[in-house]
Short mmCIF file of the C-alpha atoms (twelve columns), coordinates in Angstrom:
data_MODEL
# 
_entry.id   MODEL 
# 
loop_
_atom_site.group_PDB 
_atom_site.id 
_atom_site.type_symbol 
_atom_site.label_atom_id 
_atom_site.label_alt_id 
_atom_site.label_comp_id 
_atom_site.label_asym_id 
_atom_site.label_seq_id 
_atom_site.Cartn_x 
_atom_site.Cartn_y 
_atom_site.Cartn_z 
_atom_site.pdbx_PDB_model_num 
ATOM 1   C CA . MET A 1   0.000   0.000   0.000   1 
ATOM 2   C CA . PRO A 2   1.454   3.394   -0.950  1 
ATOM 3   C CA . ASP A 3   2.334   5.614   2.013   1 
ATOM 4   C CA . GLN A 4   -0.101  8.276   0.796   1 
ATOM 5   C CA . VAL A 5   -3.012  5.822   0.831   1 
ATOM 6   C CA . ALA A 6   -1.987  4.474   4.237   1 
ATOM 7   C CA . GLU A 7   -1.885  7.990   5.692   1 
ATOM 8   C CA . LEU A 8   -5.318  8.745   4.245   1 
ATOM 9   C CA . LEU A 9   -6.822  5.588   5.742   1 
ATOM 10  C CA . ALA A 10  -5.089  6.098   9.082   1 
ATOM 11  C CA . GLY A 11  -6.643  9.546   9.422   1 
ATOM 12  C CA . ALA A 12  -10.023 8.748   7.844   1 
ATOM 13  C CA . ARG A 13  -13.309 9.106   9.666   1 
ATOM 14  C CA . ILE A 14  -16.745 8.013   8.447   1 
ATOM 15  C CA . SER A 15  -19.895 9.232   10.174  1 
ATOM 16  C CA . LEU A 16  -23.305 7.757   9.368   1 
ATOM 17  C CA . SER A 17  -26.734 8.705   10.690  1 
ATOM 18  C CA . VAL A 18  -29.948 6.907   9.707   1 
ATOM 19  C CA . GLN A 19  -33.551 7.848   10.455  1 
ATOM 20  C CA . SER A 20  -36.454 5.440   10.086  1 
ATOM 21  C CA . ASN A 21  -40.164 5.156   10.809  1 
ATOM 22  C CA . LYS A 22  -39.401 1.898   12.639  1 
ATOM 23  C CA . PRO A 23  -36.606 0.539   14.834  1 
ATOM 24  C CA . LEU A 24  -33.634 -0.009  12.527  1 
ATOM 25  C CA . GLN A 25  -33.560 -3.766  13.120  1 
ATOM 26  C CA . ASP A 26  -37.122 -3.969  11.728  1 
ATOM 27  C CA . SER A 27  -36.679 -1.436  8.912   1 
ATOM 28  C CA . ALA A 28  -36.860 -2.142  5.204   1 
ATOM 29  C CA . ASP A 29  -35.602 0.289   2.554   1 
ATOM 30  C CA . THR A 30  -39.039 1.924   2.314   1 
ATOM 31  C CA . ASP A 31  -39.009 2.767   6.048   1 
ATOM 32  C CA . ILE A 32  -35.861 4.923   5.850   1 
ATOM 33  C CA . THR A 33  -36.789 8.617   5.994   1 
ATOM 34  C CA . GLY A 34  -33.350 10.179  6.158   1 
ATOM 35  C CA . MET A 35  -29.639 9.407   5.963   1 
ATOM 36  C CA . ALA A 36  -26.446 11.422  6.306   1 
ATOM 37  C CA . MET A 37  -22.920 10.138  5.624   1 
ATOM 38  C CA . LYS A 38  -19.637 12.032  5.648   1 
ATOM 39  C CA . VAL A 39  -16.174 10.713  4.769   1 
ATOM 40  C CA . SER A 40  -13.336 12.859  6.116   1 
ATOM 41  C CA . GLY A 41  -9.565  12.617  5.792   1 
ATOM 42  C CA . PRO A 42  -6.643  14.313  7.530   1 
ATOM 43  C CA . ASP A 43  -7.085  17.396  5.316   1 
ATOM 44  C CA . GLY A 44  -10.870 17.788  5.598   1 
ATOM 45  C CA . ASP A 45  -14.086 16.370  4.206   1 
ATOM 46  C CA . LEU A 46  -13.719 14.117  1.153   1 
ATOM 47  C CA . LEU A 47  -17.323 13.243  0.411   1 
ATOM 48  C CA . GLU A 48  -20.740 13.942  1.893   1 
ATOM 49  C CA . TYR A 49  -24.035 12.243  1.071   1 
ATOM 50  C CA . ARG A 50  -27.526 12.923  2.367   1 
ATOM 51  C CA . GLN A 51  -30.914 11.443  1.653   1 
ATOM 52  C CA . VAL A 52  -33.917 13.498  2.706   1 
ATOM 53  C CA . GLY A 53  -37.368 12.411  1.566   1 
ATOM 54  C CA . ASP A 54  -37.353 11.659  -2.153  1 
ATOM 55  C CA . TRP A 55  -34.012 13.345  -2.884  1 
ATOM 56  C CA . ALA A 56  -30.376 12.301  -2.553  1 
ATOM 57  C CA . TYR A 57  -27.675 14.959  -2.179  1 
ATOM 58  C CA . LEU A 58  -23.938 14.690  -2.845  1 
ATOM 59  C CA . ARG A 59  -20.964 17.005  -2.309  1 
ATOM 60  C CA . ALA A 60  -17.271 16.401  -2.976  1 
ATOM 61  C CA . GLY A 61  -14.506 18.061  -0.976  1 
ATOM 62  C CA . VAL A 62  -12.424 18.871  -4.044  1 
ATOM 63  C CA . LYS A 63  -9.420  20.392  -2.257  1 
ATOM 64  C CA . SER A 64  -9.171  17.469  0.169   1 
ATOM 65  C CA . LEU A 65  -9.567  14.963  -2.671  1 
ATOM 66  C CA . GLU A 66  -6.751  16.647  -4.580  1 
ATOM 67  C CA . LYS A 67  -4.454  16.425  -1.557  1 
ATOM 68  C CA . ALA A 68  -5.376  12.767  -1.104  1 
ATOM 69  C CA . ALA A 69  -4.788  12.063  -4.805  1 
ATOM 70  C CA . GLY A 70  -1.481  13.919  -4.794  1 
ATOM 71  C CA . GLY A 71  -2.447  16.159  -7.708  1 
ATOM 72  C CA . PRO A 72  -5.186  18.363  -9.152  1 
ATOM 73  C CA . LEU A 73  -8.449  16.921  -10.422 1 
ATOM 74  C CA . PRO A 74  -9.565  17.869  -13.960 1 
ATOM 75  C CA . SER A 75  -10.885 21.396  -14.277 1 
ATOM 76  C CA . ALA A 76  -14.108 22.243  -16.103 1 
ATOM 77  C CA . ASP A 77  -12.308 23.205  -19.322 1 
ATOM 78  C CA . GLN A 78  -10.486 19.843  -19.374 1 
ATOM 79  C CA . LEU A 79  -13.755 17.902  -19.453 1 
ATOM 80  C CA . PRO A 80  -15.976 17.255  -22.494 1 
ATOM 81  C CA . PRO A 81  -18.637 19.961  -23.045 1 
ATOM 82  C CA . ASP A 82  -21.461 17.520  -22.264 1 
ATOM 83  C CA . ALA A 83  -19.963 16.415  -18.910 1 
ATOM 84  C CA . THR A 84  -22.271 18.805  -17.069 1 
ATOM 85  C CA . ALA A 85  -22.989 16.508  -14.120 1 
ATOM 86  C CA . LEU A 86  -19.304 15.851  -13.464 1 
ATOM 87  C CA . LYS A 87  -18.549 19.561  -13.751 1 
ATOM 88  C CA . GLU A 88  -21.104 20.267  -11.036 1 
ATOM 89  C CA . ILE A 89  -19.467 17.665  -8.764  1 
ATOM 90  C CA . LEU A 90  -15.953 19.009  -9.339  1 
ATOM 91  C CA . GLY A 91  -17.242 22.515  -8.703  1 
ATOM 92  C CA . GLY A 92  -17.486 21.594  -5.027  1 
ATOM 93  C CA . GLY A 93  -21.155 22.490  -4.578  1 
ATOM 94  C CA . TRP A 94  -24.100 20.302  -3.654  1 
ATOM 95  C CA . VAL A 95  -25.882 18.300  -6.349  1 
ATOM 96  C CA . LYS A 96  -29.147 16.397  -6.045  1 
ATOM 97  C CA . MET A 97  -30.916 13.532  -7.790  1 
ATOM 98  C CA . PRO A 98  -34.105 11.532  -7.166  1 
ATOM 99  C CA . ALA A 99  -33.243 8.965   -4.497  1 
ATOM 100 C CA . ASP A 100 -34.989 6.124   -6.359  1 
ATOM 101 C CA . SER A 101 -32.942 6.841   -9.508  1 
ATOM 102 C CA . LEU A 102 -29.870 5.332   -7.852  1 
ATOM 103 C CA . ALA A 103 -31.418 1.851   -8.189  1 
ATOM 104 C CA . LYS A 104 -33.133 2.196   -11.582 1 
ATOM 105 C CA . ASP A 105 -30.504 0.169   -13.407 1 
ATOM 106 C CA . ALA A 106 -30.579 -2.651  -10.827 1 
ATOM 107 C CA . PRO A 107 -34.079 -4.210  -10.633 1 
ATOM 108 C CA . GLY A 108 -33.167 -6.308  -7.621  1 
ATOM 109 C CA . GLN A 109 -32.406 -3.136  -5.648  1 
ATOM 110 C CA . GLN A 110 -35.812 -1.530  -6.106  1 
ATOM 111 C CA . PRO A 111 -37.014 -0.449  -2.640  1 
ATOM 112 C CA . GLY A 112 -39.236 -3.067  -1.049  1 
ATOM 113 C CA . ASN A 113 -38.473 -5.731  -3.678  1 
ATOM 114 C CA . PRO A 114 -39.692 -8.991  -2.018  1 
ATOM 115 C CA . ALA A 115 -36.926 -11.124 -3.558  1 
ATOM 116 C CA . THR A 116 -34.230 -8.717  -2.350  1 
ATOM 117 C CA . GLU A 117 -35.704 -8.530  1.158   1 
ATOM 118 C CA . ALA A 118 -35.854 -12.345 1.337   1 
ATOM 119 C CA . ARG A 119 -32.204 -12.647 0.280   1 
ATOM 120 C CA . LYS A 120 -31.198 -10.038 2.851   1 
ATOM 121 C CA . LYS A 121 -32.988 -11.905 5.656   1 
ATOM 122 C CA . GLN A 122 -31.360 -15.182 4.611   1 
ATOM 123 C CA . ALA A 123 -27.920 -13.524 4.515   1 
ATOM 124 C CA . ILE A 124 -28.429 -12.001 7.971   1 
ATOM 125 C CA . LYS A 125 -29.373 -15.411 9.392   1 
ATOM 126 C CA . GLY A 126 -26.308 -16.969 7.751   1 
ATOM 127 C CA . LEU A 127 -24.042 -14.274 9.190   1 
ATOM 128 C CA . HIS A 128 -25.550 -14.784 12.639  1 
ATOM 129 C CA . ASP A 129 -24.861 -18.524 12.464  1 
ATOM 130 C CA . LEU A 130 -21.327 -17.889 11.165  1 
ATOM 131 C CA . LEU A 131 -20.457 -15.578 14.058  1 
ATOM 132 C CA . ALA A 132 -21.907 -18.001 16.591  1 
ATOM 133 C CA . ARG A 133 -19.805 -20.813 15.097  1 
ATOM 134 C CA . GLU A 134 -16.462 -19.104 14.458  1 
ATOM 135 C CA . VAL A 135 -16.126 -16.373 17.110  1 
ATOM 136 C CA . GLN A 136 -14.932 -17.001 20.674  1 
ATOM 137 C CA . LEU A 137 -16.244 -14.523 23.272  1 
ATOM 138 C CA . LYS A 138 -14.580 -13.551 26.552  1 
ATOM 139 C CA . ASP A 139 -15.856 -11.330 29.363  1 
ATOM 140 C CA . ASN A 140 -13.086 -8.874  30.298  1 
ATOM 141 C CA . GLY A 141 -14.954 -7.248  33.177  1 
ATOM 142 C CA . SER A 142 -15.728 -3.557  33.710  1 
ATOM 143 C CA . ASN A 143 -13.625 -0.422  33.324  1 
ATOM 144 C CA . ASN A 144 -14.676 3.215   33.809  1 
ATOM 145 C CA . GLY A 145 -18.318 2.254   34.112  1 
ATOM 146 C CA . ALA A 146 -18.385 0.162   30.946  1 
ATOM 147 C CA . ASP A 147 -18.409 -3.593  30.376  1 
ATOM 148 C CA . HIS A 148 -15.883 -5.044  27.929  1 
ATOM 149 C CA . ILE A 149 -16.272 -8.221  25.886  1 
ATOM 150 C CA . THR A 150 -13.679 -9.426  23.376  1 
ATOM 151 C CA . ALA A 151 -14.405 -11.535 20.326  1 
ATOM 152 C CA . THR A 152 -11.564 -13.469 18.673  1 
ATOM 153 C CA . THR A 153 -11.576 -15.344 15.370  1 
ATOM 154 C CA . SER A 154 -9.380  -16.305 12.426  1 
ATOM 155 C CA . PHE A 155 -9.453  -13.384 9.978   1 
ATOM 156 C CA . ARG A 156 -9.311  -15.532 6.820   1 
ATOM 157 C CA . THR A 157 -11.922 -17.992 8.072   1 
ATOM 158 C CA . LEU A 158 -14.295 -15.197 9.083   1 
ATOM 159 C CA . LEU A 159 -13.779 -13.214 5.877   1 
ATOM 160 C CA . THR A 160 -14.308 -16.281 3.698   1 
ATOM 161 C CA . GLY A 161 -17.484 -17.139 5.587   1 
ATOM 162 C CA . LEU A 162 -18.798 -13.573 5.342   1 
ATOM 163 C CA . VAL A 163 -18.282 -13.481 1.581   1 
ATOM 164 C CA . ASP A 164 -19.892 -16.895 1.122   1 
ATOM 165 C CA . GLU A 165 -22.997 -15.760 3.009   1 
ATOM 166 C CA . LEU A 166 -23.183 -12.553 0.935   1 
ATOM 167 C CA . ARG A 167 -22.808 -14.231 -2.469  1 
ATOM 168 C CA . PRO A 168 -26.595 -14.641 -2.941  1 
ATOM 169 C CA . LEU A 169 -26.742 -10.809 -2.847  1 
ATOM 170 C CA . ALA A 170 -24.070 -10.398 -5.546  1 
ATOM 171 C CA . GLY A 171 -26.694 -9.656  -8.191  1 
ATOM 172 C CA . ASP A 172 -28.035 -6.779  -6.087  1 
ATOM 173 C CA . LEU A 173 -24.685 -4.987  -5.827  1 
ATOM 174 C CA . PRO A 174 -24.153 -1.726  -7.754  1 
ATOM 175 C CA . HIS A 175 -22.666 -2.014  -11.225 1 
ATOM 176 C CA . GLY A 176 -18.901 -2.510  -11.039 1 
ATOM 177 C CA . ALA A 177 -18.960 -3.833  -7.469  1 
ATOM 178 C CA . GLU A 178 -17.823 -7.430  -7.069  1 
ATOM 179 C CA . LEU A 179 -17.254 -9.754  -4.136  1 
ATOM 180 C CA . PRO A 180 -13.749 -11.224 -3.670  1 
ATOM 181 C CA . THR A 181 -13.048 -14.491 -5.462  1 
ATOM 182 C CA . GLY A 182 -11.704 -17.695 -3.902  1 
ATOM 183 C CA . PRO A 183 -8.088  -16.907 -4.926  1 
ATOM 184 C CA . ASP A 184 -8.468  -13.388 -3.476  1 
ATOM 185 C CA . LEU A 185 -9.536  -14.810 -0.125  1 
ATOM 186 C CA . LYS A 186 -6.615  -17.246 -0.031  1 
ATOM 187 C CA . ASP A 187 -4.299  -14.221 0.123   1 
ATOM 188 C CA . ALA A 188 -6.033  -12.866 3.242   1 
ATOM 189 C CA . PRO A 189 -3.899  -13.138 6.416   1 
ATOM 190 C CA . ASP A 190 -4.551  -16.381 8.281   1 
ATOM 191 C CA . LYS A 191 -4.131  -14.768 11.697  1 
ATOM 192 C CA . PRO A 192 -6.331  -14.313 14.750  1 
ATOM 193 C CA . VAL A 193 -7.928  -10.896 15.165  1 
ATOM 194 C CA . THR A 194 -9.715  -9.608  18.272  1 
ATOM 195 C CA . ALA A 195 -12.502 -7.035  18.551  1 
ATOM 196 C CA . ASP A 196 -13.202 -5.219  21.818  1 
ATOM 197 C CA . PHE A 197 -16.893 -4.420  22.468  1 
ATOM 198 C CA . THR A 198 -17.704 -1.645  24.944  1 
ATOM 199 C CA . ILE A 199 -21.166 -1.775  26.536  1 
ATOM 200 C CA . LYS A 200 -22.599 1.096   28.582  1 
ATOM 201 C CA . ASN A 201 -25.987 0.983   30.301  1 
ATOM 202 C CA . GLY A 202 -26.805 -2.228  28.461  1 
ATOM 203 C CA . ALA A 203 -26.180 -0.769  24.989  1 
ATOM 204 C CA . LEU A 204 -23.238 -1.199  22.638  1 
ATOM 205 C CA . SER A 205 -21.280 2.069   22.460  1 
ATOM 206 C CA . GLU A 206 -18.003 1.165   20.722  1 
ATOM 207 C CA . VAL A 207 -16.221 -1.602  18.819  1 
ATOM 208 C CA . SER A 208 -12.447 -1.449  18.378  1 
ATOM 209 C CA . VAL A 209 -10.179 -3.712  16.293  1 
ATOM 210 C CA . ASP A 210 -6.385  -3.459  16.025  1 
ATOM 211 C CA . LEU A 211 -5.694  -4.150  12.329  1 
ATOM 212 C CA . ALA A 212 -1.932  -4.081  12.893  1 
ATOM 213 C CA . ALA A 213 -2.301  -7.657  14.111  1 
ATOM 214 C CA . LEU A 214 -2.875  -8.670  10.476  1 
ATOM 215 C CA . THR A 215 0.469   -7.295  9.290   1 
ATOM 216 C CA . ASN A 216 3.977   -8.709  9.520   1 
ATOM 217 C CA . SER A 217 5.145   -5.861  11.736  1 
ATOM 218 C CA . THR A 218 7.240   -6.812  14.761  1 
ATOM 219 C CA . LYS A 219 7.504   -3.238  16.097  1 
ATOM 220 C CA . GLY A 220 4.365   -3.317  18.230  1 
ATOM 221 C CA . ASP A 221 2.582   -0.900  15.880  1 
ATOM 222 C CA . LYS A 222 -1.129  -0.248  16.338  1 
ATOM 223 C CA . PHE A 223 -3.717  0.563   13.689  1 
ATOM 224 C CA . ALA A 224 -7.046  0.892   15.472  1 
ATOM 225 C CA . LEU A 225 -10.334 0.740   13.596  1 
ATOM 226 C CA . ARG A 226 -13.085 2.126   15.852  1 
ATOM 227 C CA . LEU A 227 -16.851 2.132   15.424  1 
ATOM 228 C CA . ARG A 228 -18.680 4.426   17.841  1 
ATOM 229 C CA . ILE A 229 -22.443 4.203   18.191  1 
ATOM 230 C CA . GLY A 230 -24.578 7.009   19.577  1 
ATOM 231 C CA . LYS A 231 -27.209 9.574   18.724  1 
ATOM 232 C CA . GLY A 232 -26.901 10.658  15.086  1 
ATOM 233 C CA . ASP A 233 -27.381 14.032  13.434  1 
ATOM 234 C CA . GLN A 234 -30.658 14.926  11.740  1 
ATOM 235 C CA . ALA A 235 -30.319 14.708  7.950   1 
ATOM 236 C CA . THR A 236 -31.317 18.044  6.390   1 
ATOM 237 C CA . ALA A 237 -31.510 19.156  2.762   1 
ATOM 238 C CA . PRO A 238 -28.812 21.654  1.681   1 
ATOM 239 C CA . GLY A 239 -29.989 25.185  0.937   1 
ATOM 240 C CA . GLN A 240 -28.965 25.024  -2.728  1 
ATOM 241 C CA . ALA A 241 -28.215 22.020  -4.924  1 
ATOM 242 C CA . ALA A 242 -27.987 21.603  -8.717  1 
ATOM 243 C CA . GLN A 243 -30.044 18.707  -10.076 1 
ATOM 244 C CA . ILE A 244 -28.110 16.150  -12.134 1 
ATOM 245 C CA . ASP A 245 -28.815 12.924  -14.014 1 
ATOM 246 C CA . PRO A 246 -27.151 10.034  -12.087 1 
ATOM 247 C CA . SER A 247 -26.943 7.854   -15.237 1 
ATOM 248 C CA . ALA A 248 -25.079 10.611  -17.058 1 
ATOM 249 C CA . LEU A 249 -22.797 11.095  -14.062 1 
ATOM 250 C CA . THR A 250 -21.868 7.388   -14.098 1 
ATOM 251 C CA . GLN A 251 -20.933 7.577   -17.790 1 
ATOM 252 C CA . GLN A 252 -18.943 10.749  -17.237 1 
ATOM 253 C CA . LEU A 253 -17.066 9.262   -14.269 1 
ATOM 254 C CA . LEU A 254 -16.063 6.291   -16.412 1 
ATOM 255 C CA . GLY A 255 -14.834 8.423   -19.289 1 
ATOM 256 C CA . GLY A 256 -14.551 11.977  -18.067 1 
ATOM 257 C CA . LEU A 257 -11.536 11.502  -15.823 1 
ATOM 258 C CA . ALA A 258 -9.427  9.976   -18.592 1 
ATOM 259 C CA . PRO A 259 -6.538  12.185  -19.713 1 
ATOM 260 C CA . GLN A 260 -7.741  14.708  -22.236 1 
ATOM 261 C CA . PRO A 261 -5.736  15.566  -25.372 1 
ATOM 262 C CA . VAL A 262 -3.948  18.877  -25.247 1 
ATOM 263 C CA . PRO A 263 -5.386  21.289  -27.868 1 
ATOM 264 C CA . GLY A 264 -2.954  21.805  -30.719 1 
ATOM 265 C CA . ALA A 265 -0.712  18.861  -29.769 1 
ATOM 266 C CA . ASP A 266 0.412   16.559  -32.573 1 
ATOM 267 C CA . ALA A 267 -0.902  13.012  -32.515 1 
ATOM 268 C CA . LEU A 268 1.696   10.273  -32.057 1 
# 
């Protein structure tokens, strides 16, 4: 992994808030009324997404993305004239699109699709059984008013099992997204990994995993991945947002970021 990517991941933070008409464990896609997600790096926000009612909103932190990429992103005059959606994104402002348009090209992802919901429930049951079978739990007592439980398992065994249980959902993944293959999983570290669960007042408040245990480092390095659970922020619609066509944006992302010919340059 390049140092630049490692530094970005080491300083990354993802926040996610979800609002629903029902308890989340009982919610289907059609019950979700709001969502807010923000991905931040060491140099600021990289990407922000919100879903409020029937609209989805997106904003890119262009300056932070350029620092993370190690160079400037294409400017408006470097993009094709018809790449209007991509130009709006790279302008750094908010854009919006109908929330249901994000699943138009994937019939299995239509909100409330019975076949999709059935596959999800089956996958959840399979994951539950996998964790019960492969994970060893240990009560580590209390500290600072919180109970601590550790869960230890073989990383490769758990990852392989997770992917196997998710394979029935492969057809519902977004275009271009693929699950790891068997050969990919064989390269995963075959080492034990331990997660620390923090429970306060009977509710899970934090999960922490030291990913450095999966490396070959002998220096005692730590690379903590932490998930904190608490009260989320209310998802609100931005004051101004330019409407774009998500299908056009996908096409422009696939072709618009390719190097553009320099005007007046001779062809080789």
